[in-house]
GROMACS .gro file of C-alpha atoms in nm:
model
  333
    1MET     CA    1  -0.019  -8.295 -16.822
    2LYS     CA    2  -0.330  -8.065 -16.796
    3HIS     CA    3  -0.291  -7.692 -16.755
    4GLN     CA    4   0.109  -7.660 -16.786
    5ILE     CA    5   0.073  -7.305 -16.840
    6ARG     CA    6  -0.159  -7.034 -16.640
    7HIS     CA    7  -0.208  -6.697 -16.721
    8ARG     CA    8  -0.240  -6.434 -16.442
    9PHE     CA    9  -0.263  -6.048 -16.363
   10ALA     CA   10  -0.039  -5.977 -16.079
   11GLU     CA   11  -0.073  -5.617 -16.137
   12ALA     CA   12  -0.360  -5.358 -16.228
   13LEU     CA   13  -0.410  -5.025 -16.278
   14THR     CA   14  -0.605  -4.873 -15.997
   15PRO     CA   15  -0.728  -4.512 -15.881
   16TRP     CA   16  -0.382  -4.487 -15.685
   17GLY     CA   17  -0.162  -4.584 -16.017
   18ARG     CA   18  -0.047  -4.941 -16.084
   19ARG     CA   19  -0.076  -5.180 -15.786
   20SER     CA   20   0.111  -5.506 -15.779
   21PHE     CA   21   0.095  -5.853 -15.569
   22TYR     CA   22   0.445  -5.954 -15.719
   23SER     CA   23   0.583  -5.963 -15.370
   24ASP     CA   24   0.317  -6.276 -15.316
   25VAL     CA   25   0.489  -6.442 -15.652
   26LEU     CA   26   0.833  -6.389 -15.532
   27ALA     CA   27   0.737  -6.536 -15.185
   28GLN     CA   28   0.654  -6.875 -15.362
   29SER     CA   29   1.010  -6.898 -15.486
   30SER     CA   30   1.349  -7.035 -15.359
   31ARG     CA   31   1.549  -6.868 -15.601
   32LEU     CA   32   1.493  -6.529 -15.821
   33ILE     CA   33   1.618  -6.448 -16.173
   34VAL     CA   34   1.627  -6.072 -16.223
   35LEU     CA   35   1.627  -5.950 -16.586
   36ASN     CA   36   1.838  -5.645 -16.604
   37GLY     CA   37   1.808  -5.425 -16.937
   38GLY     CA   38   1.574  -5.525 -17.214
   39SER     CA   39   1.234  -5.373 -17.318
   40PRO     CA   40   0.920  -5.545 -17.262
   41GLN     CA   41   0.904  -5.699 -17.611
   42SER     CA   42   1.286  -5.865 -17.559
   43VAL     CA   43   1.167  -5.986 -17.230
   44SER     CA   44   0.849  -6.127 -17.353
   45ASP     CA   45   1.058  -6.304 -17.628
   46VAL     CA   46   1.304  -6.473 -17.388
   47LEU     CA   47   1.020  -6.582 -17.141
   48GLU     CA   48   0.805  -6.720 -17.419
   49ARG     CA   49   1.099  -6.913 -17.541
   50LEU     CA   50   1.206  -7.047 -17.226
   51ILE     CA   51   0.842  -7.192 -17.197
   52ILE     CA   52   0.811  -7.324 -17.533
   53ASP     CA   53   1.177  -7.531 -17.481
   54ALA     CA   54   1.052  -7.651 -17.147
   55PRO     CA   55   0.713  -7.852 -17.242
   56HIS     CA   56   0.713  -8.088 -16.940
   57ASP     CA   57   0.751  -7.811 -16.686
   58GLN     CA   58   0.430  -7.614 -16.517
   59PHE     CA   59   0.462  -7.196 -16.517
   60GLU     CA   60   0.236  -6.952 -16.414
   61VAL     CA   61   0.254  -6.662 -16.674
   62TYR     CA   62   0.190  -6.273 -16.547
   63HIS     CA   63   0.100  -6.012 -16.799
   64SER     CA   64   0.170  -5.668 -16.805
   65ILE     CA   65  -0.141  -5.374 -16.853
   66TRP     CA   66   0.067  -5.225 -17.111
   67SER     CA   67   0.110  -5.565 -17.315
   68PRO     CA   68  -0.155  -5.805 -17.205
   69PHE     CA   69  -0.083  -6.039 -17.472
   70ALA     CA   70   0.298  -6.052 -17.395
   71ILE     CA   71   0.489  -6.217 -17.105
   72ILE     CA   72   0.635  -5.999 -16.847
   73SER     CA   73   0.698  -6.266 -16.571
   74VAL     CA   74   0.686  -6.627 -16.525
   75LEU     CA   75   0.705  -6.850 -16.197
   76SER     CA   76   0.847  -7.189 -16.279
   77LEU     CA   77   0.659  -7.404 -16.023
   78THR     CA   78   0.862  -7.713 -16.115
   79HIS     CA   79   1.177  -7.545 -16.017
   80ARG     CA   80   1.034  -7.265 -15.799
   81VAL     CA   81   1.223  -6.979 -15.974
   82THR     CA   82   1.056  -6.657 -16.066
   83ILE     CA   83   1.226  -6.470 -16.335
   84PHE     CA   84   1.130  -6.091 -16.379
   85PRO     CA   85   1.256  -5.780 -16.545
   86ARG     CA   86   1.357  -5.534 -16.261
   87PRO     CA   87   1.137  -5.256 -16.373
   88ILE     CA   88   0.814  -5.435 -16.248
   89ILE     CA   89   0.925  -5.452 -15.902
   90GLU     CA   90   0.918  -5.202 -15.656
   91GLN     CA   91   1.240  -5.086 -15.498
   92ASP     CA   92   1.146  -5.163 -15.140
   93ILE     CA   93   1.046  -5.519 -15.227
   94MET     CA   94   1.387  -5.560 -15.413
   95GLY     CA   95   1.555  -5.463 -15.072
   96SER     CA   96   1.417  -5.766 -14.927
   97LEU     CA   97   1.440  -6.029 -15.158
   98PRO     CA   98   1.568  -6.377 -15.060
   99ALA     CA   99   1.960  -6.462 -15.022
  100ARG     CA  100   1.978  -6.665 -15.367
  101VAL     CA  101   1.891  -6.419 -15.629
  102SER     CA  102   2.082  -6.409 -15.995
  103SER     CA  103   2.080  -6.181 -16.261
  104LEU     CA  104   2.105  -6.186 -16.632
  105ASP     CA  105   2.200  -5.871 -16.837
  106LEU     CA  106   1.974  -5.838 -17.185
  107PRO     CA  107   2.097  -5.575 -17.422
  108SER     CA  108   1.991  -5.235 -17.327
  109SER     CA  109   1.684  -5.062 -17.478
  110LEU     CA  110   1.615  -4.720 -17.569
  111ILE     CA  111   1.241  -4.780 -17.499
  112ALA     CA  112   1.134  -4.703 -17.181
  113TRP     CA  113   0.909  -4.908 -16.973
  114PRO     CA  114   0.567  -4.723 -16.962
  115ARG     CA  115   0.419  -4.560 -16.675
  116ALA     CA  116   0.025  -4.446 -16.633
  117SER     CA  117  -0.041  -4.071 -16.643
  118HIS     CA  118  -0.189  -3.923 -16.307
  119ARG     CA  119  -0.494  -3.832 -16.552
  120THR     CA  120  -0.567  -4.205 -16.611
  121SER     CA  121  -0.539  -4.260 -16.216
  122ARG     CA  122  -0.785  -3.968 -16.117
  123LEU     CA  123  -1.072  -4.079 -16.358
  124LEU     CA  124  -1.036  -4.438 -16.187
  125ALA     CA  125  -1.061  -4.268 -15.874
  126MET     CA  126  -1.403  -4.092 -15.991
  127ALA     CA  127  -1.528  -4.438 -16.123
  128LYS     CA  128  -1.451  -4.556 -15.746
  129PHE     CA  129  -1.611  -4.279 -15.616
  130ALA     CA  130  -1.942  -4.325 -15.802
  131ARG     CA  131  -1.941  -4.701 -15.730
  132ASP     CA  132  -1.870  -4.686 -15.319
  133GLU     CA  133  -2.147  -4.396 -15.366
  134MET     CA  134  -2.351  -4.685 -15.487
  135GLU     CA  135  -2.271  -4.894 -15.224
  136ASP     CA  136  -2.347  -4.639 -14.959
  137LEU     CA  137  -2.703  -4.559 -15.114
  138ILE     CA  138  -2.815  -4.918 -15.139
  139LYS     CA  139  -2.681  -5.048 -14.834
  140PRO     CA  140  -2.970  -4.935 -14.603
  141TYR     CA  141  -3.197  -5.151 -14.830
  142VAL     CA  142  -3.042  -5.485 -14.814
  143ARG     CA  143  -3.229  -5.730 -14.603
  144GLU     CA  144  -2.983  -5.908 -14.364
  145GLY     CA  145  -3.187  -6.223 -14.373
  146TYR     CA  146  -3.090  -6.309 -14.718
  147VAL     CA  147  -2.735  -6.226 -14.651
  148ALA     CA  148  -2.758  -6.440 -14.345
  149SER     CA  149  -2.903  -6.742 -14.536
  150VAL     CA  150  -2.633  -6.760 -14.816
  151ARG     CA  151  -2.375  -6.738 -14.525
  152HIS     CA  152  -2.519  -7.106 -14.413
  153GLN     CA  153  -2.550  -7.204 -14.722
  154LEU     CA  154  -2.188  -7.138 -14.860
  155ILE     CA  155  -2.030  -7.264 -14.520
  156ASP     CA  156  -2.185  -7.619 -14.573
  157LEU     CA  157  -1.940  -7.621 -14.893
  158ILE     CA  158  -1.647  -7.635 -14.698
  159PRO     CA  159  -1.596  -7.988 -14.549
  160PRO     CA  160  -1.347  -8.032 -14.252
  161SER     CA  161  -0.982  -8.076 -14.371
  162THR     CA  162  -0.705  -8.280 -14.188
  163PRO     CA  163  -0.469  -8.015 -14.151
  164VAL     CA  164  -0.437  -7.848 -13.832
  165GLN     CA  165  -0.298  -7.511 -13.950
  166GLY     CA  166  -0.461  -7.261 -14.200
  167GLY     CA  167  -0.423  -7.279 -14.544
  168GLN     CA  168  -0.231  -7.041 -14.765
  169ILE     CA  169  -0.380  -6.750 -14.946
  170ARG     CA  170  -0.225  -6.621 -15.283
  171HIS     CA  171  -0.316  -6.298 -15.433
  172PHE     CA  172  -0.374  -6.205 -15.826
  173PHE     CA  173  -0.601  -5.934 -15.972
  174GLY     CA  174  -0.909  -6.056 -16.155
  175GLY     CA  175  -0.831  -5.848 -16.455
  176SER     CA  176  -0.732  -5.493 -16.572
  177LEU     CA  177  -0.795  -5.205 -16.762
  178THR     CA  178  -0.515  -5.206 -17.032
  179SER     CA  179  -0.403  -5.039 -17.331
  180ASN     CA  180  -0.591  -5.332 -17.518
  181GLY     CA  181  -0.936  -5.258 -17.307
  182TRP     CA  182  -1.071  -5.465 -17.051
  183VAL     CA  183  -0.879  -5.788 -17.042
  184ASN     CA  184  -0.892  -6.094 -16.770
  185PHE     CA  185  -0.783  -6.463 -16.751
  186LEU     CA  186  -1.066  -6.557 -16.546
  187ARG     CA  187  -1.191  -6.818 -16.773
  188GLU     CA  188  -0.920  -7.017 -16.763
  189ALA     CA  189  -0.852  -6.939 -16.387
  190PHE     CA  190  -1.211  -7.160 -16.368
  191ASP     CA  191  -1.160  -7.428 -16.602
  192ASP     CA  192  -1.032  -7.683 -16.309
  193VAL     CA  193  -1.344  -7.592 -16.118
  194ASP     CA  194  -1.623  -7.862 -16.104
  195ARG     CA  195  -1.872  -7.627 -15.877
  196ARG     CA  196  -1.891  -7.238 -15.964
  197ILE     CA  197  -2.089  -7.026 -15.751
  198TYR     CA  198  -2.201  -6.677 -15.894
  199PHE     CA  199  -2.335  -6.365 -15.742
  200HIS     CA  200  -2.521  -6.152 -15.981
  201GLY     CA  201  -2.627  -5.806 -15.880
  202THR     CA  202  -2.688  -5.431 -15.950
  203PHE     CA  203  -2.428  -5.180 -15.872
  204GLY     CA  204  -2.339  -5.114 -15.532
  205LEU     CA  205  -2.432  -5.448 -15.379
  206ASP     CA  206  -2.146  -5.574 -15.162
  207HIS     CA  207  -2.080  -5.896 -15.313
  208THR     CA  208  -1.734  -5.889 -15.207
  209ASN     CA  209  -1.799  -5.939 -14.841
  210LEU     CA  210  -1.926  -6.264 -14.852
  211ILE     CA  211  -1.707  -6.387 -15.127
  212ARG     CA  212  -1.383  -6.276 -14.884
  213TRP     CA  213  -1.572  -6.446 -14.634
  214PHE     CA  214  -1.583  -6.775 -14.796
  215GLY     CA  215  -1.235  -6.792 -14.896
  216GLU     CA  216  -1.140  -6.663 -14.540
  217ARG     CA  217  -1.376  -6.953 -14.377
  218ALA     CA  218  -1.200  -7.205 -14.641
  219ALA     CA  219  -0.844  -7.107 -14.523
  220PHE     CA  220  -0.927  -7.106 -14.158
  221ALA     CA  221  -1.040  -7.477 -14.256
  222GLY     CA  222  -0.696  -7.558 -14.361
  223TYR     CA  223  -0.730  -7.500 -14.792
  224ASP     CA  224  -0.537  -7.356 -15.006
  225VAL     CA  225  -0.739  -7.078 -15.158
  226ASP     CA  226  -0.683  -6.809 -15.472
  227PHE     CA  227  -0.805  -6.452 -15.415
  228TYR     CA  228  -0.868  -6.247 -15.705
  229HIS     CA  229  -0.901  -5.895 -15.589
  230CYS     CA  230  -1.111  -5.582 -15.748
  231GLU     CA  231  -0.922  -5.379 -15.994
  232TRP     CA  232  -1.054  -5.027 -15.889
  233ASP     CA  233  -0.990  -5.128 -15.483
  234SER     CA  234  -0.765  -5.395 -15.407
  235SER     CA  235  -0.872  -5.434 -15.031
  236HIS     CA  236  -1.198  -5.644 -15.219
  237VAL     CA  237  -1.214  -5.970 -15.364
  238ASP     CA  238  -1.434  -6.039 -15.625
  239HIS     CA  239  -1.345  -6.400 -15.699
  240VAL     CA  240  -1.204  -6.704 -15.508
  241ILE     CA  241  -1.106  -7.048 -15.617
  242ILE     CA  242  -1.030  -7.328 -15.386
  243PRO     CA  243  -0.843  -7.583 -15.582
  244ALA     CA  244  -0.854  -7.888 -15.341
  245LEU     CA  245  -1.246  -7.862 -15.373
  246LYS     CA  246  -1.263  -7.770 -15.744
  247THR     CA  247  -1.482  -7.485 -15.619
  248GLY     CA  248  -1.482  -7.138 -15.744
  249ILE     CA  249  -1.703  -6.794 -15.651
  250THR     CA  250  -1.737  -6.518 -15.879
  251LEU     CA  251  -1.879  -6.170 -15.902
  252ALA     CA  252  -2.071  -6.246 -16.219
  253THR     CA  253  -2.103  -5.864 -16.334
  254ALA     CA  254  -1.968  -5.700 -16.600
  255PRO     CA  255  -1.642  -5.665 -16.671
  256HIS     CA  256  -1.570  -5.981 -16.579
  257ALA     CA  257  -1.876  -6.180 -16.603
  258LEU     CA  258  -1.815  -6.566 -16.692
  259GLU     CA  259  -2.083  -6.789 -16.840
  260LEU     CA  260  -2.349  -6.932 -16.614
  261GLY     CA  261  -2.346  -7.317 -16.667
  262PRO     CA  262  -2.662  -7.539 -16.604
  263ALA     CA  263  -2.530  -7.682 -16.283
  264ASP     CA  264  -2.379  -7.353 -16.138
  265LEU     CA  265  -2.537  -7.211 -15.821
  266ALA     CA  266  -2.641  -6.844 -15.870
  267PHE     CA  267  -2.749  -6.601 -15.626
  268ASP     CA  268  -2.932  -6.303 -15.770
  269MET     CA  269  -2.847  -6.044 -15.484
  270SER     CA  270  -3.094  -5.752 -15.655
  271ARG     CA  271  -3.369  -5.973 -15.502
  272TRP     CA  272  -3.259  -5.894 -15.182
  273ILE     CA  273  -3.329  -5.514 -15.173
  274SER     CA  274  -3.601  -5.358 -15.026
  275PRO     CA  275  -3.831  -5.136 -15.267
  276GLY     CA  276  -3.783  -4.800 -15.239
  277HIS     CA  277  -3.415  -4.768 -15.299
  278PRO     CA  278  -3.267  -4.461 -15.458
  279ASN     CA  279  -3.245  -4.444 -15.837
  280LEU     CA  280  -2.850  -4.509 -15.924
  281LEU     CA  281  -2.872  -4.414 -16.281
  282PRO     CA  282  -2.681  -4.078 -16.248
  283LEU     CA  283  -2.422  -4.248 -16.057
  284ILE     CA  284  -2.419  -4.561 -16.309
  285LYS     CA  285  -2.361  -4.319 -16.607
  286ILE     CA  286  -2.039  -4.141 -16.393
  287TYR     CA  287  -1.893  -4.483 -16.356
  288GLN     CA  288  -1.903  -4.575 -16.677
  289THR     CA  289  -1.825  -4.262 -16.851
  290SER     CA  290  -1.503  -4.219 -16.619
  291ILE     CA  291  -1.399  -4.583 -16.723
  292HIS     CA  292  -1.463  -4.495 -17.098
  293TYR     CA  293  -1.233  -4.183 -17.060
  294ALA     CA  294  -0.947  -4.367 -16.839
  295LEU     CA  295  -0.930  -4.631 -17.112
  296THR     CA  296  -0.876  -4.334 -17.381
  297SER     CA  297  -0.597  -4.163 -17.139
  298LEU     CA  298  -0.473  -4.500 -17.097
  299PHE     CA  299  -0.435  -4.594 -17.489
  300THR     CA  300  -0.273  -4.212 -17.511
  301ASP     CA  301  -0.015  -4.320 -17.230
  302ALA     CA  302   0.070  -4.652 -17.434
  303PRO     CA  303   0.427  -4.656 -17.591
  304PRO     CA  304   0.396  -4.673 -17.950
  305ASN     CA  305   0.320  -5.040 -18.136
  306VAL     CA  306   0.638  -5.104 -18.241
  307ASP     CA  307   0.729  -5.461 -18.368
  308LEU     CA  308   1.085  -5.505 -18.217
  309LYS     CA  309   1.170  -5.875 -18.250
  310SER     CA  310   1.476  -5.978 -18.091
  311ASP     CA  311   1.730  -6.141 -18.238
  312PRO     CA  312   1.682  -6.537 -18.245
  313LYS     CA  313   2.026  -6.628 -18.176
  314LEU     CA  314   2.046  -6.360 -17.842
  315VAL     CA  315   1.685  -6.528 -17.735
  316ALA     CA  316   1.848  -6.901 -17.769
  317GLN     CA  317   2.162  -6.773 -17.574
  318ASN     CA  318   1.968  -6.590 -17.275
  319VAL     CA  319   1.718  -6.897 -17.251
  320ARG     CA  320   2.041  -7.109 -17.204
  321ALA     CA  321   2.160  -6.905 -16.942
  322ILE     CA  322   1.848  -6.915 -16.774
  323GLN     CA  323   1.801  -7.323 -16.802
  324LYS     CA  324   2.151  -7.355 -16.625
  325ILE     CA  325   2.014  -7.135 -16.331
  326LEU     CA  326   1.692  -7.366 -16.330
  327ASP     CA  327   1.900  -7.689 -16.357
  328ALA     CA  328   2.108  -7.586 -16.038
  329SER     CA  329   1.810  -7.445 -15.858
  330LEU     CA  330   1.653  -7.822 -15.892
  331ILE     CA  331   1.973  -8.020 -15.785
  332LEU     CA  332   1.961  -7.769 -15.488
  333SER     CA  333   1.622  -7.814 -15.380
   0.00000   0.00000   0.00000
């Protein structure tokens, strides 16, 4: 089975602190398994073992900004069950979860789940301010005729679909600034895409309006769509994938640029700008410097890199307990 496991970010570090789309993940589930206690490492060990022991199941695997190469939560698509540790879910969401919720207690840990400092968020806010300022400066110089032309080309890529009602939109982050630097899983997300559309351009161009517009039109036409949101401003959509059409559209600029293939469709938006636009270099330097110091601050906030391996027998015991709940959910579904 191709792509049995998909890796994603449902959370990101933003100018407003940590933000997540875990509520969107939970909405896909008929049952939830809440892990109480444990450390990030022990949770990852249990979930990793669960995936290894279920080679024929399909999983969406979610990673944390603190430990981007560890597993923080999983959605079993086979059983429609989400398994997650309680500390990563906001309390207001916990109060409105579906009726079928199971709990599993892991051994208590002295290691606290980390939090980002206000300093890191303020530095990211400086970067967002610089980006927004560039967008305001460039906007009057964008030739609207080019934008209209691209809209016509994009709408032709969405054939009419059979369903009358609109498609489902799911929400993820395209990546995040983490304690290990910038990390994303976009390359894997675009693996099944046969038709890739790239937007290139200088800082300040509002690519995301076109990308979001394309995704919304596909949803209106009845297709399920995956939205990958911007890390600095989750109201922006930087990448869209329409699985049924095997089509993806991406903002192909750093830090989440993907390699352009020979058959891919690319739009260089920098050509759409009229001459005489303001010099953006000072704002670009502010943007880059803010990101650099935010990364330094985040690294300082990160917990010590202590490799606390869990007891294999205890991990196996917890996995068996989860598998019993999964089997029961499959019978009930």
